[in-house]
PDB file of N, CA and C in Angstrom:
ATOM      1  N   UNK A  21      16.115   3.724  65.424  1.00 77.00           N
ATOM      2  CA  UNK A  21      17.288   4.508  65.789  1.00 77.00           C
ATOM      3  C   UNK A  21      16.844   5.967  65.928  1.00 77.00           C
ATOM      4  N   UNK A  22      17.328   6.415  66.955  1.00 93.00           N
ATOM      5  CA  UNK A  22      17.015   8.100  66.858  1.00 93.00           C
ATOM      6  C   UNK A  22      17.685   8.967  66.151  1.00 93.00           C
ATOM      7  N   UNK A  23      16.888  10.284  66.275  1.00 92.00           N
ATOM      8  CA  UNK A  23      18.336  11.467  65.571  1.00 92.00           C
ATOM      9  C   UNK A  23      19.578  10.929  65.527  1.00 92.00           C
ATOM     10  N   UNK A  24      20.001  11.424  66.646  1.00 93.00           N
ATOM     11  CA  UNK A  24      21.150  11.630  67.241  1.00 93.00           C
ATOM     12  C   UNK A  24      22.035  10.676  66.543  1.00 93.00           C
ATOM     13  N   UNK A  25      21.804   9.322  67.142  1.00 95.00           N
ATOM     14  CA  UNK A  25      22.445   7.817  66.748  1.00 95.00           C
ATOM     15  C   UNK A  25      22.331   8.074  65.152  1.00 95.00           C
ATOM     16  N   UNK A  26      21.153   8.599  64.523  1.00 95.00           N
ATOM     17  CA  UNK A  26      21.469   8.242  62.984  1.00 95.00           C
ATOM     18  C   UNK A  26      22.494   9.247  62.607  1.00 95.00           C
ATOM     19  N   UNK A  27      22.571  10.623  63.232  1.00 96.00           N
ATOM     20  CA  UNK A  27      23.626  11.747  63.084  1.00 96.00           C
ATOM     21  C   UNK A  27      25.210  11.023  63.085  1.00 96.00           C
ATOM     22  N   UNK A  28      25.441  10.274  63.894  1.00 96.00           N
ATOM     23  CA  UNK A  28      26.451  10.135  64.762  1.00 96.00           C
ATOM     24  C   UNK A  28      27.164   8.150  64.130  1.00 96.00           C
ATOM     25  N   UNK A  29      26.271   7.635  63.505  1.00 97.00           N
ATOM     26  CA  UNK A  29      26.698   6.522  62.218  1.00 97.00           C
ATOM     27  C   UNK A  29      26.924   7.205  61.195  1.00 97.00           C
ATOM     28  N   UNK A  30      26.045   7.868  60.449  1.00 97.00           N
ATOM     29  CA  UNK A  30      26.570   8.451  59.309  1.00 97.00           C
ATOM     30  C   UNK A  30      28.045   9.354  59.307  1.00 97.00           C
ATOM     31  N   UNK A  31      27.933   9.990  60.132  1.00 97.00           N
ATOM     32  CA  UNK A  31      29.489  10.842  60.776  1.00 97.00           C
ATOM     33  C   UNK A  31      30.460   9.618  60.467  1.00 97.00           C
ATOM     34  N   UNK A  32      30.033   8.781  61.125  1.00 97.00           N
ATOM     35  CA  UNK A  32      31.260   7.867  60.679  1.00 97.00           C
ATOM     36  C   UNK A  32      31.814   6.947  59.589  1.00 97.00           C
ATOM     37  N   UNK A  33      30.498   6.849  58.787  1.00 96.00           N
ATOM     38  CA  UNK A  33      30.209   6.064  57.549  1.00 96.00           C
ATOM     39  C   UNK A  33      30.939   7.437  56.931  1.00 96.00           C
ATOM     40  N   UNK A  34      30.317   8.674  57.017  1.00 97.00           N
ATOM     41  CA  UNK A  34      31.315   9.396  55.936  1.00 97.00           C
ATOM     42  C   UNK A  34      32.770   9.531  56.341  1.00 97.00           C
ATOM     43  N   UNK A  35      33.317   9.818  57.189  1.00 96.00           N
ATOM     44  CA  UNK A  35      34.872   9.439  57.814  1.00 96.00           C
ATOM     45  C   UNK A  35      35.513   8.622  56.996  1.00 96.00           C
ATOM     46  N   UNK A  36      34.748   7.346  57.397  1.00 96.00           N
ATOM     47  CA  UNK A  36      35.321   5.918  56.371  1.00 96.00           C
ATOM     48  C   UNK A  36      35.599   6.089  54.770  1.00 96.00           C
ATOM     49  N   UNK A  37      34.262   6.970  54.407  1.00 95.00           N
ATOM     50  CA  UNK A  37      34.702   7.405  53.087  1.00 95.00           C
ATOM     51  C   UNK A  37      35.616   8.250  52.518  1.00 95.00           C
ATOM     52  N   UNK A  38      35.515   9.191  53.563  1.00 96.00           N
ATOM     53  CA  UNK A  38      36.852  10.323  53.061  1.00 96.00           C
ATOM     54  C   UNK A  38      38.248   9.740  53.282  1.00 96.00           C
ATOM     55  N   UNK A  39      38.308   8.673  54.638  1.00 95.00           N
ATOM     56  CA  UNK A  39      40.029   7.919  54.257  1.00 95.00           C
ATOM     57  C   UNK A  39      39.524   7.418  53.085  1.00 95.00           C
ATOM     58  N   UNK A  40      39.009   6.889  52.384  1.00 94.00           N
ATOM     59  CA  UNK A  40      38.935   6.000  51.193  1.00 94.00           C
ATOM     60  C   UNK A  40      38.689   7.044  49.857  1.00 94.00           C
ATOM     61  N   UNK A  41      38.944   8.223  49.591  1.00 92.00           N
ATOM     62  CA  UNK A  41      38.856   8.958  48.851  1.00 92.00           C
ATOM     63  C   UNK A  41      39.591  10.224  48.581  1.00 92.00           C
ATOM     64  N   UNK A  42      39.930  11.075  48.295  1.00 90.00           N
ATOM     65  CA  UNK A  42      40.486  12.672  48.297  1.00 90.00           C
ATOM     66  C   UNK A  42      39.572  13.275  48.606  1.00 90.00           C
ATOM     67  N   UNK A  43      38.420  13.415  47.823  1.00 94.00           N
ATOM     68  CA  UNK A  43      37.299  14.667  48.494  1.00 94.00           C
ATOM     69  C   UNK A  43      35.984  13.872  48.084  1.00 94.00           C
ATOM     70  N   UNK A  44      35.317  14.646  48.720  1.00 95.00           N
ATOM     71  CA  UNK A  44      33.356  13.714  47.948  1.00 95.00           C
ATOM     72  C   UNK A  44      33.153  15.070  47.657  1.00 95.00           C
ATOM     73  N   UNK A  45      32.006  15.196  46.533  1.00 96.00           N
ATOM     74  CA  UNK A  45      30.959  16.444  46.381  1.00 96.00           C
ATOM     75  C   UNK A  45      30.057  16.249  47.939  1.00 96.00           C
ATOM     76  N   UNK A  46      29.579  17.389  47.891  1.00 96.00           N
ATOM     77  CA  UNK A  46      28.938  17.553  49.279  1.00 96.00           C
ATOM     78  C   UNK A  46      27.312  16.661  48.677  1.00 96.00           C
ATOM     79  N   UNK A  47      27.234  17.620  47.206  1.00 94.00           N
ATOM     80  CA  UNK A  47      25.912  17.348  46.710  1.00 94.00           C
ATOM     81  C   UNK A  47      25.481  15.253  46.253  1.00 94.00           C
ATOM     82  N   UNK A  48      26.696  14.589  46.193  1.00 94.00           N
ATOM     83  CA  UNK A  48      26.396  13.151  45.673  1.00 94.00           C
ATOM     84  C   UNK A  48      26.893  12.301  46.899  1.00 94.00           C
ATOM     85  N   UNK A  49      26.637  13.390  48.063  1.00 95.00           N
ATOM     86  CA  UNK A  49      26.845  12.103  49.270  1.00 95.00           C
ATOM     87  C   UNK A  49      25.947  11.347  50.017  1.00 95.00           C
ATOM     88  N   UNK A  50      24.730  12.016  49.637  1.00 95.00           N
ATOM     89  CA  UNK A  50      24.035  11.260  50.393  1.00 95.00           C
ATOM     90  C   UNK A  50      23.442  10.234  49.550  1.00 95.00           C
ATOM     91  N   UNK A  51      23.291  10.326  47.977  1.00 93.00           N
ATOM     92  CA  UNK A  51      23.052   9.356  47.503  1.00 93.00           C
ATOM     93  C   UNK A  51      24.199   8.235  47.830  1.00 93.00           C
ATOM     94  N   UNK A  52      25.433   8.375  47.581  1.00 90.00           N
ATOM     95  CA  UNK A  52      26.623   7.263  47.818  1.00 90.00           C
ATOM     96  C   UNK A  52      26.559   6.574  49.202  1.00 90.00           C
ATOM     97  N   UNK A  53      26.000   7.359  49.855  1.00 93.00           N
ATOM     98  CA  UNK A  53      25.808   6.576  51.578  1.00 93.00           C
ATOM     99  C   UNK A  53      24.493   6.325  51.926  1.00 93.00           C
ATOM    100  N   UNK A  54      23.283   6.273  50.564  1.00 94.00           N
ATOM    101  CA  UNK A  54      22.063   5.763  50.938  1.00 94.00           C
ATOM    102  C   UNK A  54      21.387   6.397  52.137  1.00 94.00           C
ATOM    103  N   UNK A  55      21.755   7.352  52.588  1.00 95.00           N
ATOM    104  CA  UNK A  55      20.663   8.550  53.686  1.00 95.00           C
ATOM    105  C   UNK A  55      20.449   9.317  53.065  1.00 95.00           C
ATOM    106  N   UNK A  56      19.407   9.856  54.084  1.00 95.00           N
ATOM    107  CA  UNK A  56      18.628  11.035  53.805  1.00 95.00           C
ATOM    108  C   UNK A  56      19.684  12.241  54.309  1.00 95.00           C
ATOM    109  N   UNK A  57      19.501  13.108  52.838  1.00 96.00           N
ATOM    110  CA  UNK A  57      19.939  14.634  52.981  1.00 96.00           C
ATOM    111  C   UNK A  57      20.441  15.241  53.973  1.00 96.00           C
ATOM    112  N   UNK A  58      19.107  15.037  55.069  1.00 96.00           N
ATOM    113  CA  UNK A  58      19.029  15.873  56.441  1.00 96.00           C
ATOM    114  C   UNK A  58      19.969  15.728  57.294  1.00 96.00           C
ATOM    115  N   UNK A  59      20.338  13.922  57.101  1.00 97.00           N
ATOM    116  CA  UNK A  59      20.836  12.821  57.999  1.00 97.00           C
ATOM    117  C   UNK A  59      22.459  13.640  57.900  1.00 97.00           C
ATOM    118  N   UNK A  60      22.788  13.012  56.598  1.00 97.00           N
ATOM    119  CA  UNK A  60      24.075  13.525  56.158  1.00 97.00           C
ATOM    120  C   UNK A  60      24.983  15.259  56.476  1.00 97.00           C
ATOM    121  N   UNK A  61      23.308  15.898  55.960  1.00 97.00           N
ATOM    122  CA  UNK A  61      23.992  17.383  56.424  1.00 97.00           C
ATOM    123  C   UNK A  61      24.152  17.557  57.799  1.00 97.00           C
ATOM    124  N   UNK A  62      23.732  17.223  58.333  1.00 97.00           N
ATOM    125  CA  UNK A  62      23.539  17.060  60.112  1.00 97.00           C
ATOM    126  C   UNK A  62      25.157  16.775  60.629  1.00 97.00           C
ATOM    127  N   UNK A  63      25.692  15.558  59.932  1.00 97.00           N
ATOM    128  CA  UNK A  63      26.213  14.710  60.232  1.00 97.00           C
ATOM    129  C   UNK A  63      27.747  15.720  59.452  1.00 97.00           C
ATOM    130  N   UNK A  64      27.239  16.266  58.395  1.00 97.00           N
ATOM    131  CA  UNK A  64      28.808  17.013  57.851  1.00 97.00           C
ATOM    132  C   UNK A  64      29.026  18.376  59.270  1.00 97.00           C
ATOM    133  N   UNK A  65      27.646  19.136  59.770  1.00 97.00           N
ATOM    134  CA  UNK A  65      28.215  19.672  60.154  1.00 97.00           C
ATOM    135  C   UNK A  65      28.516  19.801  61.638  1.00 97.00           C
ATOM    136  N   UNK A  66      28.739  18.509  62.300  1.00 97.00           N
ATOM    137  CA  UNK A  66      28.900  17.762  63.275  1.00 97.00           C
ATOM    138  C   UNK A  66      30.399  17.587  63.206  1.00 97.00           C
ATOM    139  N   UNK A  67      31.040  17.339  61.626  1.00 97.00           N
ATOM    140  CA  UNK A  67      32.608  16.866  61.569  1.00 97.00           C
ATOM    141  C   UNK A  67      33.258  18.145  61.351  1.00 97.00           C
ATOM    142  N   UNK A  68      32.471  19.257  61.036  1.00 97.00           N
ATOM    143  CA  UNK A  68      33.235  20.434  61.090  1.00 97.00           C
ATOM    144  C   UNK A  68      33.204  20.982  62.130  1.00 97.00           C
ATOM    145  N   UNK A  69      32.392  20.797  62.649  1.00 96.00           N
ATOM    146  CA  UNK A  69      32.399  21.747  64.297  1.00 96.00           C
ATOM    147  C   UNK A  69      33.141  20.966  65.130  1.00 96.00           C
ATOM    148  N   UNK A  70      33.886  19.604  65.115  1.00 96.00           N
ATOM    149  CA  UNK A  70      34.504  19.291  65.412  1.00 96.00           C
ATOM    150  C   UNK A  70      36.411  18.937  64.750  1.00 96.00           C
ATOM    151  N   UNK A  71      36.688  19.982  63.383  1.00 96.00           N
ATOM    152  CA  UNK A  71      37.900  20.358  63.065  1.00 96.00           C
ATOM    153  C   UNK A  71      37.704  18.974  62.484  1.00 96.00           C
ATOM    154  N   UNK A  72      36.981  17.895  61.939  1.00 97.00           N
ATOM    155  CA  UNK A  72      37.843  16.489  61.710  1.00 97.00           C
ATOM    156  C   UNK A  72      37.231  16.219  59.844  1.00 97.00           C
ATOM    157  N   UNK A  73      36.692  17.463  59.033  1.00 97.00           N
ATOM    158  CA  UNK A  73      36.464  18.080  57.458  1.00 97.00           C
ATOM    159  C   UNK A  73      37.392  19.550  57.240  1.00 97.00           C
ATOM    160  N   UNK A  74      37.272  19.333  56.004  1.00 97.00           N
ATOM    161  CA  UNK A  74      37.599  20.883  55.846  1.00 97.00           C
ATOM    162  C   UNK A  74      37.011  20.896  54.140  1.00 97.00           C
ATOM    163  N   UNK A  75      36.368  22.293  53.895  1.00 97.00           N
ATOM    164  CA  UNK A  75      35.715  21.828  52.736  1.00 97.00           C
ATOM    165  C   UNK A  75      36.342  22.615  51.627  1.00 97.00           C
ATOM    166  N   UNK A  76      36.215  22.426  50.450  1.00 97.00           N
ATOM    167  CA  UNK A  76      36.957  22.849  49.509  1.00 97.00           C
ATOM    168  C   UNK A  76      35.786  23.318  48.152  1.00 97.00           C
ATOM    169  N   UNK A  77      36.455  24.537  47.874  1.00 97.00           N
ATOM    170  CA  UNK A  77      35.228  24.868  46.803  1.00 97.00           C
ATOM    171  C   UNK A  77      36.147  24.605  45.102  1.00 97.00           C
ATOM    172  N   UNK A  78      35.685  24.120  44.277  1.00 96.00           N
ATOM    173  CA  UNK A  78      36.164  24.217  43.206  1.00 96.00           C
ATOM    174  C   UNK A  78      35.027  24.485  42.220  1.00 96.00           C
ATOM    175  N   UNK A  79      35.568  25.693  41.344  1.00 96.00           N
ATOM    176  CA  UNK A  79      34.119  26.192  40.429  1.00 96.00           C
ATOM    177  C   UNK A  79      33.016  26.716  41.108  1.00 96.00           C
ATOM    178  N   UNK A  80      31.854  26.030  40.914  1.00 96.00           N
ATOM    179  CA  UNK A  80      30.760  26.095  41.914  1.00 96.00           C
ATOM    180  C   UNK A  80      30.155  24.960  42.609  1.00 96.00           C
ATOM    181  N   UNK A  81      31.399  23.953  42.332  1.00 97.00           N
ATOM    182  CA  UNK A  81      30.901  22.326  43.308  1.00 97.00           C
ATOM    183  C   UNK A  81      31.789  22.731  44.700  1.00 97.00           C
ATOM    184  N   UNK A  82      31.118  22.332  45.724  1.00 97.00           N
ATOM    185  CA  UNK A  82      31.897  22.143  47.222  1.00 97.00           C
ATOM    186  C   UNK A  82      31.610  20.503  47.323  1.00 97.00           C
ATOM    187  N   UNK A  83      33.409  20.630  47.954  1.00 97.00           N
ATOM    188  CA  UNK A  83      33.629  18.872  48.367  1.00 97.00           C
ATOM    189  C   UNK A  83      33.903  19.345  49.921  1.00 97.00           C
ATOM    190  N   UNK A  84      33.939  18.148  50.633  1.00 97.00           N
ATOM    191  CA  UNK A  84      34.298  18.051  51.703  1.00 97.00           C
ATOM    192  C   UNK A  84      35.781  16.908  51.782  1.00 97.00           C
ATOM    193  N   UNK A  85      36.504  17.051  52.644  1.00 97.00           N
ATOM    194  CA  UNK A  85      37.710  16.388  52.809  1.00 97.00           C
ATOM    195  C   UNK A  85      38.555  16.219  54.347  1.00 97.00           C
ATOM    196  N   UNK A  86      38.982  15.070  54.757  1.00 97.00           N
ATOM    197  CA  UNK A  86      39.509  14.977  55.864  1.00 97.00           C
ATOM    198  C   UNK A  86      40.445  16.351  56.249  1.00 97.00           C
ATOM    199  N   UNK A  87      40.437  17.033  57.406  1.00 96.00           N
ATOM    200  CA  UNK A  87      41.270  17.629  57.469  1.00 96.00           C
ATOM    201  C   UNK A  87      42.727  17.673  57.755  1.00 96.00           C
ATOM    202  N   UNK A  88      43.516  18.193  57.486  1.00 87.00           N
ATOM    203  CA  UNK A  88      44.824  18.317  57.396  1.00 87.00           C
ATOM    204  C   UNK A  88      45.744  17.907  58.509  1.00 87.00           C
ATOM    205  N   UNK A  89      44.593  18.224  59.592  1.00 73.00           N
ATOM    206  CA  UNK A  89      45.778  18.449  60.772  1.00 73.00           C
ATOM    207  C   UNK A  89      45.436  16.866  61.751  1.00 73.00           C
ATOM    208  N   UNK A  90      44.822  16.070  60.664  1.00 52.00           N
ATOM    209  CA  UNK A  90      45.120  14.360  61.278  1.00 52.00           C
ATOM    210  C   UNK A  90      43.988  14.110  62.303  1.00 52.00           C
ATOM    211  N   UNK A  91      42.596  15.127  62.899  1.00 50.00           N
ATOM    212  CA  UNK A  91      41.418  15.022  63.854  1.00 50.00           C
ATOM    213  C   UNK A  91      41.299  13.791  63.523  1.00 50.00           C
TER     214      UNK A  91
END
């Protein structure tokens, strides 16, 4: 599989997770979805540049979370 394609599954593997959750830590997602780091960060900021995350800081952990406006 290339970049791109691995960018662009994981995007959606995390999607799936955030309907199935309130927020993820940014930092325990890529262990929970079994990719690599790179894969995942790639892939978070693929769903923000497309409005469909919005991330949330609490303390000094950042989560990520579906956004509000239903993307």
């Amino acid at each position: 599989m290339d970049m791109i394609s691995s960018i662009h599954d994981c995007a959606g593997r995390l999607l799936d997770e955030l309907a199935r959750s309130e927020k993820v830590n940014v930092l325990s997602i890529a262990g929970h979805l079994g990719e690599r780091s790179m894969i995942v960060y790639q892939s978070i900021g693929w769903l923000a540049c497309q409005g469909r995350i919005r991330y949330l800081q609490e303390g000094n952990q950042v989560y990520i979370a579906l956004a509000e406006n239903g993307k």
